[in-house]
Coordinates of C-alpha atoms and ligand atoms in Angstrom, one line a residue:
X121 CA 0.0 0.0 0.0
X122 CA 1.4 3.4 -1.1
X123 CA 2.4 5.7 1.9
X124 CA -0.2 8.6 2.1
X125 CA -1.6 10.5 4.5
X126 CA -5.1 9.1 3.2
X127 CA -4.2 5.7 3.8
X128 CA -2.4 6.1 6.9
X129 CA -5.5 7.6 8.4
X130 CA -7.7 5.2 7.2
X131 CA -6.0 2.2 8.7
X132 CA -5.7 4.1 12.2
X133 CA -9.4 4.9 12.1
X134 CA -10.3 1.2 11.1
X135 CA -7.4 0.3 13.3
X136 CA -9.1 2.3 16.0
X137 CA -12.4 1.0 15.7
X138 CA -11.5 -2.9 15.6
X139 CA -9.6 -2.3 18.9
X140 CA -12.7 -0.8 20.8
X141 CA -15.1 -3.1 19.6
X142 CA -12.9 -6.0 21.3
X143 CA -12.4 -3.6 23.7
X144 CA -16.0 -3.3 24.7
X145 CA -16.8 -7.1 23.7
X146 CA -14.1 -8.1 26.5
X147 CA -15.6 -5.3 29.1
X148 CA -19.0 -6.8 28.1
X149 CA -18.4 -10.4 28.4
X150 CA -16.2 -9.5 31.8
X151 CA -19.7 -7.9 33.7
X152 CA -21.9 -11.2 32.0
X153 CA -20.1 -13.4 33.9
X154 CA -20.2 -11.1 37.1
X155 CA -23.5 -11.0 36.9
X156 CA -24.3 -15.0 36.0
X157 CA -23.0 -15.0 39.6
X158 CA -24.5 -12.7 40.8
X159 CA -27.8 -14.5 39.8
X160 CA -27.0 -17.6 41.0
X161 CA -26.1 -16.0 44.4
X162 CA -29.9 -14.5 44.7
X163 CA -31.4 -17.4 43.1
X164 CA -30.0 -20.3 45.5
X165 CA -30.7 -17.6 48.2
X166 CA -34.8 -17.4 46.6
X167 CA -34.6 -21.1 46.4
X168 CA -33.7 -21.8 50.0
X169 CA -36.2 -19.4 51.0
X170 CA -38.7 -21.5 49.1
X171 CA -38.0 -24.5 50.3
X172 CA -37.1 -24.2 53.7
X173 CA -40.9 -24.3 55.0
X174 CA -41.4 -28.4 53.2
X175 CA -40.2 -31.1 53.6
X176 CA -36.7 -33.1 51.7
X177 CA -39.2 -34.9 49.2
X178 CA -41.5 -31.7 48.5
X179 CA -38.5 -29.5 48.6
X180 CA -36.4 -31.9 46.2
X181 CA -40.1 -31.8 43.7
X182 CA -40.1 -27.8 43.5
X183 CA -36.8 -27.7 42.9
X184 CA -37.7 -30.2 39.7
X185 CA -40.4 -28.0 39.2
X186 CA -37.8 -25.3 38.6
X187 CA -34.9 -26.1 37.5
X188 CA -35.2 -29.9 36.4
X189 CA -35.2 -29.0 32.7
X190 CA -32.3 -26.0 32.8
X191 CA -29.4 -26.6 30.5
X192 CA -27.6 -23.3 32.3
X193 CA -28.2 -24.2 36.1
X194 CA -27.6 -27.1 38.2
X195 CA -29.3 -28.0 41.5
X196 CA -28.3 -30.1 44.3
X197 CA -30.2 -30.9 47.2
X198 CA -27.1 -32.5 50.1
X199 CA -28.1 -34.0 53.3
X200 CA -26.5 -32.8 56.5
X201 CA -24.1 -36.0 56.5
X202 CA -23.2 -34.6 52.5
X203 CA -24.6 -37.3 50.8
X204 CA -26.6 -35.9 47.8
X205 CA -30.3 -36.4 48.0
X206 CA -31.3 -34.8 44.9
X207 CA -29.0 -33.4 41.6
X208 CA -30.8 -32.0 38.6
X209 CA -27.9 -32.9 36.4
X210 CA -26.9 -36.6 38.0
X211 CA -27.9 -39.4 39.5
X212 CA -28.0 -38.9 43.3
X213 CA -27.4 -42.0 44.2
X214 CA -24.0 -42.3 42.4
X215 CA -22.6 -38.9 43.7
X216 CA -20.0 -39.0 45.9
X217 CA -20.1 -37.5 49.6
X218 CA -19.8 -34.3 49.2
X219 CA -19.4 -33.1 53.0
X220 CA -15.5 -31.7 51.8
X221 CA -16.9 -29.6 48.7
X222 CA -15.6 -25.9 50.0
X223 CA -19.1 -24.2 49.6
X224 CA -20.7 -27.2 51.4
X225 CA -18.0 -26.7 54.4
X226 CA -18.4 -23.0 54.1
X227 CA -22.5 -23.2 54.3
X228 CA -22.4 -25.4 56.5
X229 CA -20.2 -22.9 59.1
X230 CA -21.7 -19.6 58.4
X231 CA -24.7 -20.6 56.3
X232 CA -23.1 -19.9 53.0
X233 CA -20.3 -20.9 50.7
X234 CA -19.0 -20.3 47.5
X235 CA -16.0 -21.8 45.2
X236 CA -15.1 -21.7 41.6
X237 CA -13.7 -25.1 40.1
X238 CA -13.5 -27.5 37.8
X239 CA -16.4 -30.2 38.4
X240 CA -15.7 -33.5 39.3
X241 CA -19.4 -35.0 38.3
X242 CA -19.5 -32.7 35.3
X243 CA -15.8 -32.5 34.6
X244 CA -16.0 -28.0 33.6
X245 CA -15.3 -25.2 35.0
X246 CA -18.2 -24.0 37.8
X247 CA -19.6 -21.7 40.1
X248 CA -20.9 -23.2 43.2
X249 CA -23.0 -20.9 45.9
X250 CA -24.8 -23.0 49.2
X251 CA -27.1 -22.2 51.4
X252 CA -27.6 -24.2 54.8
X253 CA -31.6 -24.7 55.7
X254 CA -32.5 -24.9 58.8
X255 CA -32.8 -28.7 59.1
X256 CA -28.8 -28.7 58.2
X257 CA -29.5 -30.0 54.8
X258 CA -27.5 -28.2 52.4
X259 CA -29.0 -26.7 48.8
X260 CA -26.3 -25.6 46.4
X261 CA -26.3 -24.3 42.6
X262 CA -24.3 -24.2 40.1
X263 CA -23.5 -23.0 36.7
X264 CA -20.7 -22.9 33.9
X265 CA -18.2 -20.5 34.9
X266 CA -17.5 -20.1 31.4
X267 CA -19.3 -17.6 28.9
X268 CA -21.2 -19.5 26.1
X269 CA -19.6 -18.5 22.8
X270 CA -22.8 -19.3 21.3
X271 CA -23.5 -15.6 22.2
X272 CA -21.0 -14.1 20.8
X273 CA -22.0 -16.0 17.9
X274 CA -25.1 -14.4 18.1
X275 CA -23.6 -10.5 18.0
X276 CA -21.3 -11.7 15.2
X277 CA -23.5 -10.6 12.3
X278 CA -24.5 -7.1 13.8
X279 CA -20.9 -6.7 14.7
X280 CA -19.8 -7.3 11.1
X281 CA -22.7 -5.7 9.1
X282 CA -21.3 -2.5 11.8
X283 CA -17.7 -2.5 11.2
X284 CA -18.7 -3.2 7.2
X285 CA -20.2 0.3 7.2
X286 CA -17.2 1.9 9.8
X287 CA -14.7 0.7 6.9
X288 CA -16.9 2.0 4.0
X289 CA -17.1 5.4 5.9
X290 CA -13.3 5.7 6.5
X291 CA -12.9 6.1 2.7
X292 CA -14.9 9.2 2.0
X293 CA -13.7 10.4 5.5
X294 CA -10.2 9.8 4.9
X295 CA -10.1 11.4 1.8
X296 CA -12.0 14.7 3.0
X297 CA -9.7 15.0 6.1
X298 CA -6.9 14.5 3.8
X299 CA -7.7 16.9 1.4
X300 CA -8.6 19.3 4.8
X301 CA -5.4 19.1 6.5
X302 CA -3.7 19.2 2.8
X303 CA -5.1 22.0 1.3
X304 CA -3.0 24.6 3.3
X305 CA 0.4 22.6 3.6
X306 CA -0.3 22.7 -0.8
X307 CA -0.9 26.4 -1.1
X308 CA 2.3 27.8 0.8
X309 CA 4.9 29.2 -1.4
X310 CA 8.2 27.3 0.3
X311 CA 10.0 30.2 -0.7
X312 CA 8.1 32.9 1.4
X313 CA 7.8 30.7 4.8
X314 CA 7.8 33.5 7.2
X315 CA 3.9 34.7 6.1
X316 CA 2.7 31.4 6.1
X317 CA -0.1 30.7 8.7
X318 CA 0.2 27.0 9.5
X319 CA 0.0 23.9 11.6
X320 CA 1.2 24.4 15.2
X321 CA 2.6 21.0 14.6
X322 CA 4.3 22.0 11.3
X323 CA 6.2 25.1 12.9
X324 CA 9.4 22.8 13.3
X325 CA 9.4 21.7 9.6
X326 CA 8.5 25.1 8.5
X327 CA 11.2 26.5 10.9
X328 CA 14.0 24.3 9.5
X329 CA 12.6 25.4 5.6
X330 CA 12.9 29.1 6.3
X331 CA 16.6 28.2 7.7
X332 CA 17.4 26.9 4.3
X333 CA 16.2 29.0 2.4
X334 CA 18.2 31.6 4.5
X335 CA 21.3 29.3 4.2
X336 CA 20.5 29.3 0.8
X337 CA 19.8 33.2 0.4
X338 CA 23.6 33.7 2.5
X339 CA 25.0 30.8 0.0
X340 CA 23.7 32.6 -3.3
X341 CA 24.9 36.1 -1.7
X342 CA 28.5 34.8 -1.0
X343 CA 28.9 33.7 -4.9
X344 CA 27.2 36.5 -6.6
X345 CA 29.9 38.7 -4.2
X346 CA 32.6 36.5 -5.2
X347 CA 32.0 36.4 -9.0
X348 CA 32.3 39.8 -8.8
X349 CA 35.4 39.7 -6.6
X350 CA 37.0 37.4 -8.9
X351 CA 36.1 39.3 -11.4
X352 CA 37.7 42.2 -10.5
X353 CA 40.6 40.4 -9.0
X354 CA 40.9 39.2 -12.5
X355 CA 40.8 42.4 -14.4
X356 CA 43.1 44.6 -12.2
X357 CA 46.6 42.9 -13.4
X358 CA 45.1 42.2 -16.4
X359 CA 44.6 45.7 -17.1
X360 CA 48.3 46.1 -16.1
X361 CA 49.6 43.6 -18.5
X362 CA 47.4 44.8 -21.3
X363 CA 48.5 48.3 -21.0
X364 CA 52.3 47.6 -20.5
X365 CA 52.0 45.1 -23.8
X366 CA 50.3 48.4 -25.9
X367 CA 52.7 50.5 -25.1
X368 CA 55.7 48.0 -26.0
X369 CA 53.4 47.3 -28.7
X370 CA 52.6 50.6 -30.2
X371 CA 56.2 51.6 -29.6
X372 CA 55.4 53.8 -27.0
X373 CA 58.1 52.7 -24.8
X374 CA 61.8 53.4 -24.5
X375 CA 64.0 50.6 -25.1
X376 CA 65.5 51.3 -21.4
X377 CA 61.9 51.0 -20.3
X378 CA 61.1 47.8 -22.2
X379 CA 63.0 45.3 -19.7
X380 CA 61.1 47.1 -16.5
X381 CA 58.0 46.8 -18.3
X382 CA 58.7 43.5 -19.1
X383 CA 59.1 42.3 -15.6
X384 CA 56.0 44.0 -14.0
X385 CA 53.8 42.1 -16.9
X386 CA 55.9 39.0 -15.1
X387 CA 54.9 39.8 -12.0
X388 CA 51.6 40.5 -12.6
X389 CA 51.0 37.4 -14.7
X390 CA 52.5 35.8 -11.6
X391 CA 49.8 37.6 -9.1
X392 CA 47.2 36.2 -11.8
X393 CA 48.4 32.5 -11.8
X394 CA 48.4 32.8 -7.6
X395 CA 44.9 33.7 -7.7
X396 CA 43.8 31.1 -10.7
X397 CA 45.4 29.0 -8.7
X398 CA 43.5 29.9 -5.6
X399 CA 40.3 30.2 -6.8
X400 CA 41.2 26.7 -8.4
X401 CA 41.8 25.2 -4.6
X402 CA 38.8 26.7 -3.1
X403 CA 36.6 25.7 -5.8
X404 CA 37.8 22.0 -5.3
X405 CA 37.7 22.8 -1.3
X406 CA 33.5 23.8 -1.7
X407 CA 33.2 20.1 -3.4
X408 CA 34.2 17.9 -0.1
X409 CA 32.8 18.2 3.1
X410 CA 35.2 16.1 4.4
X411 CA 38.4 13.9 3.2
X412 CA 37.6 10.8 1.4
X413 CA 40.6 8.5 1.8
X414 CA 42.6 9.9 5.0
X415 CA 46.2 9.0 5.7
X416 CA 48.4 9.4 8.4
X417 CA 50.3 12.9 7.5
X418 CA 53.5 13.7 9.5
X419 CA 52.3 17.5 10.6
X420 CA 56.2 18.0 11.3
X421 CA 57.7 16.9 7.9
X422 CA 54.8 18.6 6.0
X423 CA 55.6 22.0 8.3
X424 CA 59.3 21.6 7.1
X425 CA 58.9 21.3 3.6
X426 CA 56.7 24.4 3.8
X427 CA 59.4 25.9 5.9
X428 CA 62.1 24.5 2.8
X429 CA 59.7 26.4 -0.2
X430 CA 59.4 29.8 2.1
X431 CA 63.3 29.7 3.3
X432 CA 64.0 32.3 0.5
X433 CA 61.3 34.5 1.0
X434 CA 61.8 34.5 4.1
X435 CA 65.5 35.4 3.9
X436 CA 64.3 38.1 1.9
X437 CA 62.4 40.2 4.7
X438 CA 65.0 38.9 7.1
X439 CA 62.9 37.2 9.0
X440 CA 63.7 34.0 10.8
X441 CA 62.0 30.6 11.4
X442 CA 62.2 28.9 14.4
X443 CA 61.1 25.5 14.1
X444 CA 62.1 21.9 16.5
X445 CA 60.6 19.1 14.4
X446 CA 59.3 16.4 15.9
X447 CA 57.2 13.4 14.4
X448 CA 53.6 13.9 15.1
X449 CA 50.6 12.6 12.7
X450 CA 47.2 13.7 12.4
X451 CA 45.1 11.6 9.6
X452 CA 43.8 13.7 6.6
X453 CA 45.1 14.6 3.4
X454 CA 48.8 15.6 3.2
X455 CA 48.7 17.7 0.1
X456 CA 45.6 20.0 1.8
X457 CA 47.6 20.2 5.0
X458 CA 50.8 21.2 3.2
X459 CA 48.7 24.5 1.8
X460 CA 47.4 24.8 5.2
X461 CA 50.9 25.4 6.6
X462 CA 52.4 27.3 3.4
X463 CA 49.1 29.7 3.7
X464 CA 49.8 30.3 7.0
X465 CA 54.0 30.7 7.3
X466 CA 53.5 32.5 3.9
X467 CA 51.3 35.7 5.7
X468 CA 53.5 34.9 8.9
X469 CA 56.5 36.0 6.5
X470 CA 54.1 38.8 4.4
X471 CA 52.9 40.3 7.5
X472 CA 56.4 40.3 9.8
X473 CA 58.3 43.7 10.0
X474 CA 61.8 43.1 8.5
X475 CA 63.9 41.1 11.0
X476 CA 61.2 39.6 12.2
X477 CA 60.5 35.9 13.9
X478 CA 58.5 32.8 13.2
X479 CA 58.1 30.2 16.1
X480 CA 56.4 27.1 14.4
X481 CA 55.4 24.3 17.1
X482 CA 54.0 21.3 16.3
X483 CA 52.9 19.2 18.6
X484 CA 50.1 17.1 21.2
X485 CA 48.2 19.3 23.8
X486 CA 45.4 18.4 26.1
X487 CA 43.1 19.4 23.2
X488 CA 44.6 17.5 20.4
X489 CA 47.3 17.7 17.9
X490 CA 48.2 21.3 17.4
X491 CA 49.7 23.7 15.3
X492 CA 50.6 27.0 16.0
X493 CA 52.4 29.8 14.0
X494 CA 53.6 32.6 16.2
X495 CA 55.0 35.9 14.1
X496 CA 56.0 39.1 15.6
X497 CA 54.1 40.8 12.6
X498 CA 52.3 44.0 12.3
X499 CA 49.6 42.2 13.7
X500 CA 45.2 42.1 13.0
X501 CA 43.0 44.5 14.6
X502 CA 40.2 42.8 16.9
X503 CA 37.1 43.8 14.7
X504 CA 39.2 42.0 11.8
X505 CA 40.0 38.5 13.5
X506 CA 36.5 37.4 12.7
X507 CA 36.7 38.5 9.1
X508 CA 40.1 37.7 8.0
X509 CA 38.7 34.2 7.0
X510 CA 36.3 35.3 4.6
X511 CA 37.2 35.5 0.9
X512 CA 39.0 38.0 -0.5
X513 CA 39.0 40.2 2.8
X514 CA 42.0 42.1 3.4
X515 CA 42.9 44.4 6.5
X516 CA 45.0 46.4 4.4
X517 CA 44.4 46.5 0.5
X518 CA 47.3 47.8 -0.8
X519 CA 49.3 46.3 1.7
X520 CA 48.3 42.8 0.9
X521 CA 48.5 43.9 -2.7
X522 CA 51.9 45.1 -2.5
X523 CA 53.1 41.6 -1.1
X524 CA 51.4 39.6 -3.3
X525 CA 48.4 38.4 -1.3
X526 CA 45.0 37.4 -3.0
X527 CA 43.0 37.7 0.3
X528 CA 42.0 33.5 -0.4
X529 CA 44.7 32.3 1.4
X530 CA 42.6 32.3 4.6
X531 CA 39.6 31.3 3.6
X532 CA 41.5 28.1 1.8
X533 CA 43.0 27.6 6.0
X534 CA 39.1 28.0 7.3
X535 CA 38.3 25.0 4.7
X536 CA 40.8 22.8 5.1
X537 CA 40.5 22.6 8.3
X538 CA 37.2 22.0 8.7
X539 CA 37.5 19.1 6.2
X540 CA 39.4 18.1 9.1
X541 CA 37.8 18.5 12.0
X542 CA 40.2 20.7 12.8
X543 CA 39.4 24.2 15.1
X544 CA 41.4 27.7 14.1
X545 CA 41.8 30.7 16.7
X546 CA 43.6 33.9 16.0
X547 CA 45.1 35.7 18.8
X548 CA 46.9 39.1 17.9
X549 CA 47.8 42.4 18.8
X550 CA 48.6 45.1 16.6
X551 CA 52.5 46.3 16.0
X552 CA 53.4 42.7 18.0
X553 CA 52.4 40.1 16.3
X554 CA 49.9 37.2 15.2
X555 CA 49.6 34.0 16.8
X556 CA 47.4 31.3 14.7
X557 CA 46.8 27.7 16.4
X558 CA 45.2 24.5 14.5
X559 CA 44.1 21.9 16.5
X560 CA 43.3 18.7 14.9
X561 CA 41.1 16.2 16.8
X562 CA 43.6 13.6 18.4
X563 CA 41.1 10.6 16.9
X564 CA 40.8 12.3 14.1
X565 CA 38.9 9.4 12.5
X566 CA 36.1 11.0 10.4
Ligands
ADP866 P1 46.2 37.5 1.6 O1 46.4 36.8 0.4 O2 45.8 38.9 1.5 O3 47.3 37.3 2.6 P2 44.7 35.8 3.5 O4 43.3 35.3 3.3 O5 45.8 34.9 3.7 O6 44.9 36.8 2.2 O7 44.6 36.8 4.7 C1 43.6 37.8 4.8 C2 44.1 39.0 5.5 O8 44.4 38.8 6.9 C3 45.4 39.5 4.9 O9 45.2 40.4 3.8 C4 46.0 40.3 6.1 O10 45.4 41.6 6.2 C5 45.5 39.5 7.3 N1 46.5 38.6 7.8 C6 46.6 37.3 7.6 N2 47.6 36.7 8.3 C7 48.2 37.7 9.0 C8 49.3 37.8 9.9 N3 50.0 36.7 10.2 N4 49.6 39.0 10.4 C9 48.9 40.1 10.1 N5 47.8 40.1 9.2 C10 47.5 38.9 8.7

């Protein structure tokens, strides 16, 4: 059966109704048998009554009278010694003493007695009430303890001629309270949740909708503003090259210019290969939420061969690493943490003040594995540390410019290591210096 809402609700409501119809047949057949006892109580009480004022033979011919010809209620008539005088469903004379029968013993202590058992004469299950008459003689009756089916029987068409129509109902029912509950879930316009007047019980639903759609608003936002980031990224060195290459071209330039031209349309071609090659890395990075095939990556070697590439810029500015490797491995992807480290030494050397230091350490901590890069740099203003991650922010344009940043590096660190697992925290103060710790989970197993 196809899941619908339709069918769902018609099975609980037939569901429903099958459960309190045995509900009530169970309840109902539960106070029948209280009250067979409850009659068999009064009527051995009436009986004694009746015959107390004759004789045994007269009393034992009334009782005939009444209750010879009963399928549903037995009589016996017991002497004081509990020898049966008189049973309307057995032979008297046959019958056991039945002195020790509880409701005999009973009666015959405090004038009445009751018990519930299986019959020895009759071989079912009974009730038994006695009376004692005043000459000591004992009248009991009995009846089946156990509730004729021949009664249910007798409800069974009614019952199924009833539950017939319940079922026939539950279909044009169904289908109306379907289309009832439907009809306002099918006219809201997912993409304008917040006017929508709905279900209480669809607020959570509806709650976690508008969140995507505002996910999805802040998702569309970010890559409208960074195609037109890139774009001008893009055109800005382009420009340059294209204007140095007319005026070579158009023989605008000197000769003695023609070598200084030539090496600012290297370096901006350079600047624009950094950033293809950025963009190129992000782009990949917005494809995997987390790393597919992790291995175990030696954070210390992969430090050091960042170290190794930046040594001669570096060297440049003056600036000097201090670095004590030890093997420690984190599991992820090697090449992903190698940019991690180069993105970060790289604006550790960009951002220093000439003569500068670096203190790489690498290493476990109570938190994980961590890695922290520690430059006495011109440092990030607190209203920035929040923002440095996002692409293409800069604290200083021109400055970032001027040393060849392309304001991705950061947001390519934010990525990778949450492809990782791994947490980032900036601490810096301006004109000191910047310290940046990665922690990678210790099991970093996911
Ligand atoms: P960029 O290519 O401009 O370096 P990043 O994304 O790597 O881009 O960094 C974003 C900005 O954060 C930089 O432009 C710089 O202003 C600031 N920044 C990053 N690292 C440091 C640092 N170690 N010291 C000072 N400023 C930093």
């Amino acid at each position: 059966m196809r899941k619908t809402i339709n069918n769902s609700l018609r099975i609980f409501v037939i569901s429903a109704v099958l459960l309190s119809t045995i509900l009530m047949l169970i309840a109902y057949f539960m106070q029948f048998s209280i009250n067979r006892i409850e009659d068999i109580k009064n009527m051995t009480k009436e009986a004694g009554n009746c015959v107390e004022h004759y004789d045994q033979e007269t009393s034992i011919d009334i009782l005939k009278n009444l209750y010879g010809d009963s399928d549903d209620v037995r009589v016996t008539y017991i002497n004081p010694d509990g020898s049966v005088a008189y049973d309307s469903k057995s032979n008297a004379e046959e019958m056991e003493n039945h002195l020790e029968r509880p409701e005999v013993q009973n009666a015959l202590k405090v004038g009445v007695g009751e018990d519930d058992r299986h019959s020895i004469t009759l071989g079912e299950k009974n009730y038994y009430y006695a009376v004692k008459l005043s000459d000591g003689s004992i009248l009991r009756m009995s009846r089946s303890a156990n509730v004729e089916f021949g009664i249910l029987l007798g409800f069974l068409p009614a019952l199924i001629i009833i539950l017939l129509i319940i079922i026939g109902l539950t279909f044009p029912v169904s289908k109306s309270l379907t289309k009832r509950i439907m009809k306002p879930i099918n006219s809201i316009d997912v993409n304008d949740i917040g006017k929508v007047d709905i279900y209480e019980e669809l607020k959570p639903l509806f709650e976690r909708i508008a969140d995507k759609n505002e996910e999805k608003e802040e998702a569309e936002k970010i890559r409208r503003e960074f195609t037109a980031n890139v774009s001008h990224e893009l055109k800005t060195p382009l420009t340059t090259i294209s204007g140095y290459a007319q005026m070579i071209n158009n023989g605008m330039a000197r000769s003695e210019d023609i070598k200084e031209f030539g090496s600012k349309i290297e370096k901006e071609a350079g600047r624009l290969l950094t950033l293809i090659d950025d963009i190129i890395n992000l782009s990949n990075l917005d494809e995997r939420a987390h790393i597919e095939n992790p291995e175990l990556v030696d954070l210390s070697a992969v430090t050091e061969e960042a170290i190794c590439i930046l040594e001669k810029a570096a060297k440049e500015r003056n600036v000097q690493i201090f670095f004590s490797r030890q093997p420690i491995f984190v599991k992820g992807n090697s090449t992903l943490i190698g940019e991690l480290v180069y993105n970060l030494l790289d604006n550790a050397i960009k951002y220093n003040k000439e003569n500068g230091k670096i203190t790489v350490f690498v290493g476990e901590t109570t938190d994980g594995i961590e890695l922290s890069v520690r430059d006495t740099g011109i440092g990030i203003p607190q209203k920035d540390t929040e923002r440095i991650f996002e692409r293409f922010y800069r604290v200083d344009k021109s400055h970032s410019k001027k040393v060849g940043g392309t304001g991705l590096g950061l947001s390519i660190v934010k990525h990778v290591c949450a492809c990782h697992n791994a947490t980032i925290n900036v601490k810096s103060i301006v004109g000191k210096g910047t310290t940046i710790n990665v922690v990678f989970p210790k099991d970093n197993e996911k």
